[in-house]
PDB file of C-alpha atoms in Angstrom:
ATOM      1  CA  TYR S1368       0.000   0.000   0.000  1.00  0.00           C
ATOM      2  CA  GLY S1369       1.383   3.414  -0.891  1.00  0.00           C
ATOM      3  CA  TYR S1370       0.803   7.119  -0.394  1.00  0.00           C
ATOM      4  CA  ASP S1371       1.020   9.511  -3.337  1.00  0.00           C
ATOM      5  CA  ASN S1372       3.204  12.386  -2.159  1.00  0.00           C
ATOM      6  CA  ARG S1373       2.354  15.240  -4.548  1.00  0.00           C
ATOM      7  CA  GLU S1374       5.179  17.444  -3.282  1.00  0.00           C
ATOM      8  CA  THR S1375       7.836  14.910  -4.280  1.00  0.00           C
ATOM      9  CA  ASP S1376       5.804  13.308  -7.115  1.00  0.00           C
ATOM     10  CA  ASP S1377       6.550   9.898  -5.661  1.00  0.00           C
ATOM     11  CA  VAL S1378       4.685   7.006  -4.083  1.00  0.00           C
ATOM     12  CA  GLU S1379       5.753   6.356  -0.507  1.00  0.00           C
ATOM     13  CA  TYR S1380       5.114   2.729   0.341  1.00  0.00           C
ATOM     14  CA  PHE S1381       4.173   1.404   3.752  1.00  0.00           C
ATOM     15  CA  HIS S1382       6.042  -1.816   4.509  1.00  0.00           C
ATOM     16  CA  ASN S1383       5.307  -3.927   7.520  1.00  0.00           C
ATOM     17  CA  ASP S1384       7.734  -4.543  10.353  1.00  0.00           C
ATOM     18  CA  PRO S1385       7.535  -8.184  11.530  1.00  0.00           C
ATOM     19  CA  SER S1386       8.489  -7.112  15.049  1.00  0.00           C
ATOM     20  CA  ASN S1387       5.576  -4.644  15.220  1.00  0.00           C
ATOM     21  CA  PRO S1388       2.105  -6.265  15.001  1.00  0.00           C
ATOM     22  CA  TRP S1389       0.511  -2.831  14.540  1.00  0.00           C
ATOM     23  CA  ASN S1390       2.158  -2.259  11.158  1.00  0.00           C
ATOM     24  CA  LEU S1391       0.264  -2.722   7.901  1.00  0.00           C
ATOM     25  CA  SER S1392       0.448  -5.988   6.046  1.00  0.00           C
ATOM     26  CA  ASN S1393       2.330  -5.962   2.767  1.00  0.00           C
ATOM     27  CA  THR S1394      -0.596  -7.679   1.032  1.00  0.00           C
ATOM     28  CA  VAL S1395      -3.693  -5.474   0.585  1.00  0.00           C
ATOM     29  CA  ASN S1396      -6.794  -7.112  -0.915  1.00  0.00           C
ATOM     30  CA  ALA S1397      -9.159  -4.131  -0.924  1.00  0.00           C
ATOM     31  CA  SER S1398      -9.292  -0.588   0.454  1.00  0.00           C
ATOM     32  CA  VAL S1399     -11.445   2.526   0.582  1.00  0.00           C
ATOM     33  CA  GLU S1400     -10.171   6.053   1.242  1.00  0.00           C
ATOM     34  CA  LEU S1401     -12.337   8.654   2.971  1.00  0.00           C
ATOM     35  CA  PRO S1402     -11.995  12.468   2.561  1.00  0.00           C
ATOM     36  CA  GLU S1403     -11.320  12.774   6.289  1.00  0.00           C
ATOM     37  CA  GLY S1404      -7.937  11.113   5.825  1.00  0.00           C
ATOM     38  CA  VAL S1405      -9.071   7.679   7.044  1.00  0.00           C
ATOM     39  CA  VAL S1406      -8.404   4.480   5.095  1.00  0.00           C
ATOM     40  CA  PHE S1407     -10.197   1.162   5.669  1.00  0.00           C
ATOM     41  CA  MET S1408      -8.572  -1.928   4.202  1.00  0.00           C
ATOM     42  CA  SER S1409      -8.679  -5.675   4.086  1.00  0.00           C
ATOM     43  CA  THR S1410      -5.283  -7.398   4.134  1.00  0.00           C
ATOM     44  CA  SER S1411      -3.917 -10.915   4.216  1.00  0.00           C
ATOM     45  CA  ARG S1412      -4.333 -10.820   7.990  1.00  0.00           C
ATOM     46  CA  ARG S1413      -8.112 -10.872   7.348  1.00  0.00           C
ATOM     47  CA  GLY S1414     -10.615  -8.655   9.114  1.00  0.00           C
ATOM     48  CA  LEU S1415     -10.823  -4.882   8.687  1.00  0.00           C
ATOM     49  CA  GLU S1416      -7.973  -2.502   9.435  1.00  0.00           C
ATOM     50  CA  LYS S1417      -8.142   1.263   9.866  1.00  0.00           C
ATOM     51  CA  LEU S1418      -5.372   3.638   8.856  1.00  0.00           C
ATOM     52  CA  GLU S1419      -5.361   7.304   9.887  1.00  0.00           C
ATOM     53  CA  ILE S1420      -2.967   9.777   8.321  1.00  0.00           C
ATOM     54  CA  LEU S1421      -1.953  12.131  11.105  1.00  0.00           C
ATOM     55  CA  LYS S1422      -0.930  15.694  10.441  1.00  0.00           C
ATOM     56  CA  ASN S1423       1.775  17.422  12.403  1.00  0.00           C
ATOM     57  CA  ASN S1424      -0.340  20.256  13.809  1.00  0.00           C
ATOM     58  CA  ILE S1425       1.721  20.756  16.968  1.00  0.00           C
ATOM     59  CA  THR S1426       4.959  22.691  16.834  1.00  0.00           C
ATOM     60  CA  ARG S1427       7.274  23.696  19.633  1.00  0.00           C
ATOM     61  CA  THR S1428       7.940  27.410  20.084  1.00  0.00           C
ATOM     62  CA  LEU S1429      10.444  28.793  22.550  1.00  0.00           C
ATOM     63  CA  LEU S1430       9.461  31.910  24.447  1.00  0.00           C
ATOM     64  CA  VAL S1431      13.098  33.028  24.569  1.00  0.00           C
ATOM     65  CA  PRO S1432      15.021  31.455  21.649  1.00  0.00           C
ATOM     66  CA  GLY S1433      18.691  30.944  22.401  1.00  0.00           C
ATOM     67  CA  ALA S1434      18.219  31.515  26.130  1.00  0.00           C
ATOM     68  CA  GLU S1435      21.275  30.828  28.266  1.00  0.00           C
ATOM     69  CA  SER S1436      19.142  29.613  31.176  1.00  0.00           C
ATOM     70  CA  PRO S1437      16.438  26.913  30.862  1.00  0.00           C
ATOM     71  CA  ILE S1438      14.166  28.788  33.281  1.00  0.00           C
ATOM     72  CA  ASP S1439      13.642  31.500  30.635  1.00  0.00           C
ATOM     73  CA  ASN S1440      11.442  29.029  28.764  1.00  0.00           C
ATOM     74  CA  GLU S1441       9.876  27.440  31.834  1.00  0.00           C
ATOM     75  CA  ILE S1442       6.314  28.825  31.841  1.00  0.00           C
ATOM     76  CA  ARG S1443       4.476  29.001  35.173  1.00  0.00           C
ATOM     77  CA  GLY S1444       1.473  31.238  34.377  1.00  0.00           C
ATOM     78  CA  MET S1445      -0.537  31.742  31.189  1.00  0.00           C
ATOM     79  CA  PHE S1446      -3.674  33.656  30.185  1.00  0.00           C
ATOM     80  CA  TYR S1447      -5.275  34.615  26.858  1.00  0.00           C
ATOM     81  CA  ASP S1448      -7.421  37.751  26.645  1.00  0.00           C
ATOM     82  CA  LYS S1449      -9.889  37.151  23.797  1.00  0.00           C
ATOM     83  CA  GLN S1450     -11.141  40.737  23.785  1.00  0.00           C
ATOM     84  CA  ARG S1451      -7.748  42.406  23.489  1.00  0.00           C
ATOM     85  CA  GLN S1452      -6.173  39.389  21.772  1.00  0.00           C
ATOM     86  CA  LEU S1453      -3.266  39.430  24.166  1.00  0.00           C
ATOM     87  CA  LEU S1454      -1.364  36.391  25.370  1.00  0.00           C
ATOM     88  CA  LEU S1455       0.191  36.817  28.818  1.00  0.00           C
ATOM     89  CA  MET S1456       2.852  34.393  30.004  1.00  0.00           C
ATOM     90  CA  GLY S1457       5.020  34.423  33.100  1.00  0.00           C
ATOM     91  CA  ASN S1458       8.235  32.413  33.203  1.00  0.00           C
ATOM     92  CA  LYS S1459      10.282  31.154  36.124  1.00  0.00           C
ATOM     93  CA  ASN S1460      12.891  33.846  35.506  1.00  0.00           C
ATOM     94  CA  ASN S1461      10.733  36.641  36.995  1.00  0.00           C
ATOM     95  CA  THR S1462       9.471  37.995  33.660  1.00  0.00           C
ATOM     96  CA  LEU S1463       5.957  38.579  32.334  1.00  0.00           C
ATOM     97  CA  PHE S1464       5.515  38.544  28.534  1.00  0.00           C
ATOM     98  CA  VAL S1465       2.592  40.325  26.856  1.00  0.00           C
ATOM     99  CA  ILE S1466       2.369  39.053  23.266  1.00  0.00           C
ATOM    100  CA  ARG S1467       0.193  40.721  20.615  1.00  0.00           C
ATOM    101  CA  PRO S1468      -1.371  39.146  17.486  1.00  0.00           C
ATOM    102  CA  ASP S1469       1.336  40.593  15.224  1.00  0.00           C
ATOM    103  CA  GLY S1470       4.027  38.879  17.312  1.00  0.00           C
ATOM    104  CA  SER S1471       5.274  42.025  19.038  1.00  0.00           C
ATOM    105  CA  ARG S1472       5.772  41.725  22.752  1.00  0.00           C
ATOM    106  CA  THR S1473       6.238  43.687  25.946  1.00  0.00           C
ATOM    107  CA  THR S1474       8.292  42.297  28.831  1.00  0.00           C
ATOM    108  CA  ILE S1475       7.544  43.311  32.396  1.00  0.00           C
ATOM    109  CA  THR S1476       9.861  42.545  35.313  1.00  0.00           C
ATOM    110  CA  GLN S1477       8.818  45.247  37.801  1.00  0.00           C
ATOM    111  CA  ASP S1478       6.108  47.781  38.522  1.00  0.00           C
ATOM    112  CA  GLN S1479       6.404  51.542  37.956  1.00  0.00           C
ATOM    113  CA  TYR S1480       8.021  51.927  41.397  1.00  0.00           C
ATOM    114  CA  GLY S1481      10.767  49.398  40.747  1.00  0.00           C
ATOM    115  CA  ASN S1482       9.242  46.558  42.765  1.00  0.00           C
ATOM    116  CA  PRO S1483       9.984  43.183  41.109  1.00  0.00           C
ATOM    117  CA  ILE S1484       6.989  41.064  40.145  1.00  0.00           C
ATOM    118  CA  GLY S1485       8.853  37.812  40.776  1.00  0.00           C
ATOM    119  CA  ARG S1486       7.620  34.490  39.439  1.00  0.00           C
ATOM    120  CA  THR S1487       4.066  34.779  38.097  1.00  0.00           C
ATOM    121  CA  TYR S1488       2.259  31.509  38.801  1.00  0.00           C
ATOM    122  CA  GLY S1489      -1.282  32.625  38.004  1.00  0.00           C
ATOM    123  CA  ILE S1490      -2.915  35.186  35.688  1.00  0.00           C
ATOM    124  CA  SER S1491      -6.608  36.072  35.569  1.00  0.00           C
ATOM    125  CA  GLN S1492      -8.835  38.934  34.439  1.00  0.00           C
ATOM    126  CA  ASP S1493     -11.719  40.571  36.292  1.00  0.00           C
ATOM    127  CA  SER S1494     -14.994  41.963  34.943  1.00  0.00           C
ATOM    128  CA  LYS S1495     -13.475  45.453  34.671  1.00  0.00           C
ATOM    129  CA  GLY S1496     -10.652  44.316  32.401  1.00  0.00           C
ATOM    130  CA  ASN S1497      -7.881  44.341  35.015  1.00  0.00           C
ATOM    131  CA  TYR S1498      -5.355  41.521  35.096  1.00  0.00           C
ATOM    132  CA  TRP S1499      -4.386  39.885  38.384  1.00  0.00           C
ATOM    133  CA  LEU S1500      -0.875  38.472  38.636  1.00  0.00           C
ATOM    134  CA  SER S1501      -0.260  35.935  41.378  1.00  0.00           C
ATOM    135  CA  SER S1502       3.406  36.094  42.289  1.00  0.00           C
ATOM    136  CA  LYS S1503       4.999  33.285  44.253  1.00  0.00           C
ATOM    137  CA  ASP S1504       7.512  35.751  45.678  1.00  0.00           C
ATOM    138  CA  HIS S1505       5.849  39.176  45.950  1.00  0.00           C
ATOM    139  CA  GLY S1506       2.158  38.697  46.636  1.00  0.00           C
ATOM    140  CA  LEU S1507      -0.503  40.020  44.283  1.00  0.00           C
ATOM    141  CA  PHE S1508      -0.330  42.556  41.452  1.00  0.00           C
ATOM    142  CA  LYS S1509      -3.268  44.347  39.853  1.00  0.00           C
ATOM    143  CA  MET S1510      -2.290  45.209  36.287  1.00  0.00           C
ATOM    144  CA  SER S1511      -4.537  47.815  34.662  1.00  0.00           C
ATOM    145  CA  PRO S1512      -4.366  48.733  30.948  1.00  0.00           C
ATOM    146  CA  THR S1513      -3.819  52.412  30.110  1.00  0.00           C
ATOM    147  CA  SER S1514      -5.145  54.442  27.190  1.00  0.00           C
ATOM    148  CA  SER S1515      -1.646  54.570  25.703  1.00  0.00           C
ATOM    149  CA  GLY S1516      -1.459  50.791  25.411  1.00  0.00           C
ATOM    150  CA  GLY S1517       0.692  50.258  28.474  1.00  0.00           C
ATOM    151  CA  PHE S1518      -0.071  49.054  31.967  1.00  0.00           C
ATOM    152  CA  THR S1519       0.065  50.253  35.560  1.00  0.00           C
ATOM    153  CA  LEU S1520       0.713  47.808  38.359  1.00  0.00           C
ATOM    154  CA  GLN S1521      -0.429  47.951  41.968  1.00  0.00           C
ATOM    155  CA  ASN S1522       1.195  45.575  44.432  1.00  0.00           C
ATOM    156  CA  TYR S1523      -0.547  43.989  47.417  1.00  0.00           C
ATOM    157  CA  CYS S1524       1.683  42.139  49.846  1.00  0.00           C
ATOM    158  CA  HIS S1525       1.833  41.007  53.445  1.00  0.00           C
ATOM    159  CA  ASN S1526       2.422  43.606  56.155  1.00  0.00           C
ATOM    160  CA  ASP S1527       3.044  42.456  59.730  1.00  0.00           C
ATOM    161  CA  ASP S1528       1.580  45.720  61.049  1.00  0.00           C
ATOM    162  CA  ASP S1529      -1.684  45.394  59.088  1.00  0.00           C
ATOM    163  CA  LYS S1530      -3.913  42.434  59.930  1.00  0.00           C
ATOM    164  CA  TYR S1531      -6.028  43.168  56.840  1.00  0.00           C
ATOM    165  CA  SER S1532      -3.097  42.803  54.450  1.00  0.00           C
ATOM    166  CA  LEU S1533      -2.490  39.716  52.328  1.00  0.00           C
ATOM    167  CA  SER S1534      -1.803  36.783  54.661  1.00  0.00           C
ATOM    168  CA  SER S1535       1.051  35.340  52.542  1.00  0.00           C
ATOM    169  CA  ASN S1536       3.237  36.655  49.727  1.00  0.00           C
ATOM    170  CA  ALA S1537       3.186  33.245  48.022  1.00  0.00           C
ATOM    171  CA  ALA S1538       0.162  33.818  45.769  1.00  0.00           C
ATOM    172  CA  TYR S1539      -0.702  31.134  43.241  1.00  0.00           C
ATOM    173  CA  GLN S1540      -4.046  31.885  41.593  1.00  0.00           C
ATOM    174  CA  THR S1541      -7.081  34.202  41.724  1.00  0.00           C
ATOM    175  CA  VAL S1542     -10.749  34.152  40.744  1.00  0.00           C
ATOM    176  CA  GLU S1543     -13.421  36.863  40.806  1.00  0.00           C
ATOM    177  CA  ASP S1544     -16.812  36.108  42.357  1.00  0.00           C
ATOM    178  CA  LYS S1545     -20.203  37.435  41.242  1.00  0.00           C
ATOM    179  CA  GLN S1546     -19.928  40.409  43.629  1.00  0.00           C
ATOM    180  CA  GLY S1547     -16.591  41.536  42.194  1.00  0.00           C
ATOM    181  CA  ASN S1548     -14.453  40.262  45.077  1.00  0.00           C
ATOM    182  CA  ILE S1549     -11.097  38.672  44.227  1.00  0.00           C
ATOM    183  CA  TRP S1550     -10.342  35.323  45.880  1.00  0.00           C
ATOM    184  CA  ILE S1551      -6.661  34.455  46.184  1.00  0.00           C
ATOM    185  CA  ALA S1552      -5.018  31.074  46.700  1.00  0.00           C
ATOM    186  CA  THR S1553      -1.887  31.465  48.807  1.00  0.00           C
ATOM    187  CA  TYR S1554       0.630  28.868  49.910  1.00  0.00           C
ATOM    188  CA  GLY S1555       0.950  29.198  53.660  1.00  0.00           C
ATOM    189  CA  GLY S1556      -1.821  31.733  54.255  1.00  0.00           C
ATOM    190  CA  GLY S1557      -4.831  29.827  52.980  1.00  0.00           C
ATOM    191  CA  VAL S1558      -7.579  31.543  50.992  1.00  0.00           C
ATOM    192  CA  ASN S1559      -7.816  35.344  50.965  1.00  0.00           C
ATOM    193  CA  VAL S1560     -10.661  37.556  49.754  1.00  0.00           C
ATOM    194  CA  LEU S1561      -9.863  41.020  48.440  1.00  0.00           C
ATOM    195  CA  THR S1562     -12.813  43.330  49.139  1.00  0.00           C
ATOM    196  CA  HIS S1563     -13.305  46.908  50.450  1.00  0.00           C
ATOM    197  CA  ASP S1564     -14.213  48.366  53.815  1.00  0.00           C
ATOM    198  CA  LYS S1565     -16.893  51.024  54.381  1.00  0.00           C
ATOM    199  CA  GLN S1566     -14.465  53.770  53.368  1.00  0.00           C
ATOM    200  CA  GLY S1567     -13.631  51.985  50.121  1.00  0.00           C
ATOM    201  CA  LYS S1568     -10.164  50.882  51.238  1.00  0.00           C
ATOM    202  CA  PRO S1569      -8.978  47.515  49.862  1.00  0.00           C
ATOM    203  CA  ILE S1570      -8.745  44.885  52.605  1.00  0.00           C
ATOM    204  CA  PHE S1571      -7.935  41.181  52.624  1.00  0.00           C
ATOM    205  CA  LEU S1572     -10.110  38.802  54.611  1.00  0.00           C
ATOM    206  CA  HIS S1573      -8.558  35.517  55.730  1.00  0.00           C
ATOM    207  CA  ALA S1574      -8.273  33.086  58.633  1.00  0.00           C
ATOM    208  CA  LYS S1575      -6.259  35.550  60.740  1.00  0.00           C
ATOM    209  CA  ASN S1576      -8.969  38.233  60.830  1.00  0.00           C
ATOM    210  CA  GLU S1577     -12.621  37.968  59.751  1.00  0.00           C
ATOM    211  CA  MET S1578     -12.820  34.378  58.404  1.00  0.00           C
ATOM    212  CA  ARG S1579     -13.733  32.867  61.774  1.00  0.00           C
ATOM    213  CA  ASN S1580     -15.144  29.647  60.287  1.00  0.00           C
ATOM    214  CA  TYR S1581     -12.027  28.914  58.271  1.00  0.00           C
ATOM    215  CA  PRO S1582     -10.296  25.681  59.439  1.00  0.00           C
ATOM    216  CA  ARG S1583      -7.160  27.358  60.810  1.00  0.00           C
ATOM    217  CA  ASN S1584      -5.171  24.203  61.417  1.00  0.00           C
ATOM    218  CA  SER S1585      -5.497  22.984  57.829  1.00  0.00           C
ATOM    219  CA  PHE S1586      -6.113  24.129  54.242  1.00  0.00           C
ATOM    220  CA  MET S1587      -3.382  26.751  54.524  1.00  0.00           C
ATOM    221  CA  LYS S1588      -1.303  25.595  51.549  1.00  0.00           C
ATOM    222  CA  VAL S1589      -3.570  26.421  48.599  1.00  0.00           C
ATOM    223  CA  ARG S1590      -2.387  26.351  44.989  1.00  0.00           C
ATOM    224  CA  THR S1591      -5.578  26.404  42.907  1.00  0.00           C
ATOM    225  CA  ILE S1592      -8.941  28.137  43.178  1.00  0.00           C
ATOM    226  CA  ALA S1593     -12.102  28.257  41.047  1.00  0.00           C
ATOM    227  CA  MET S1594     -15.782  29.238  41.189  1.00  0.00           C
ATOM    228  CA  ASP S1595     -18.698  26.997  40.187  1.00  0.00           C
ATOM    229  CA  SER S1596     -22.016  27.980  38.565  1.00  0.00           C
ATOM    230  CA  GLU S1597     -23.612  28.510  41.976  1.00  0.00           C
ATOM    231  CA  GLY S1598     -20.961  31.006  43.047  1.00  0.00           C
ATOM    232  CA  ARG S1599     -19.194  28.669  45.456  1.00  0.00           C
ATOM    233  CA  ILE S1600     -15.409  28.869  45.693  1.00  0.00           C
ATOM    234  CA  TRP S1601     -13.406  25.668  45.396  1.00  0.00           C
ATOM    235  CA  ALA S1602      -9.877  25.744  46.794  1.00  0.00           C
ATOM    236  CA  GLY S1603      -7.372  22.975  46.106  1.00  0.00           C
ATOM    237  CA  SER S1604      -4.877  22.520  48.922  1.00  0.00           C
ATOM    238  CA  THR S1605      -2.417  19.994  50.289  1.00  0.00           C
ATOM    239  CA  ASP S1606      -5.208  18.919  52.683  1.00  0.00           C
ATOM    240  CA  GLY S1607      -7.768  18.359  49.934  1.00  0.00           C
ATOM    241  CA  ILE S1608     -10.586  20.517  48.566  1.00  0.00           C
ATOM    242  CA  LEU S1609     -12.220  23.302  50.559  1.00  0.00           C
ATOM    243  CA  ILE S1610     -15.587  24.638  49.370  1.00  0.00           C
ATOM    244  CA  MET S1611     -16.472  28.170  50.485  1.00  0.00           C
ATOM    245  CA  SER S1612     -19.235  30.741  50.038  1.00  0.00           C
ATOM    246  CA  ARG S1613     -19.985  34.213  51.421  1.00  0.00           C
TER     247      ARG S1613
END
């Protein structure tokens, strides 16, 4: 049985390998080819055999070609914004890449005040169009697009003197609930909720302040977080799954 390669104007034959029972038989009695790229055939082995011609649709692309360090191409966070058609990727080497449809890119390593963003492990977007970067090293960053096409970043991190600050700087992932609150998965500080007090000041609620029903002796190492159709928050931790609601 052979394949007509139009690019080379040659017939490429399929020969069986006696050591591989999955190979085609060399003796084909009858066959039918379908437009979908599937071939059914009857061979000397009897019965019906199916052949699928696979296309190489997957290609490997390096984020940083020719990088001296392997961590430049080690991706830890990824998000695609369908509305703006932006692909955001954070690598292990403390860099956030914002890639546009034309292939141009912006690299971000720090905010406008010089604070490093660290390793971005999670990227999400809220209903207002802001991006939330979960940094394993430096807490949480709110990245807001500007009219000029750039971004401003606001950092939220732990402060020993403020009990309503983020409980841990090891942030892994975020999700927005139906009320516009941001839920944060942190490793070591459990689940946090970013909301606002009566004066409109951003505050973080967690097991060390207002979350009195939170199991304080467990579910503190949280890496993943999601919301279901009923608005419940699911947190994946080293102690299992914690389901929460406000």
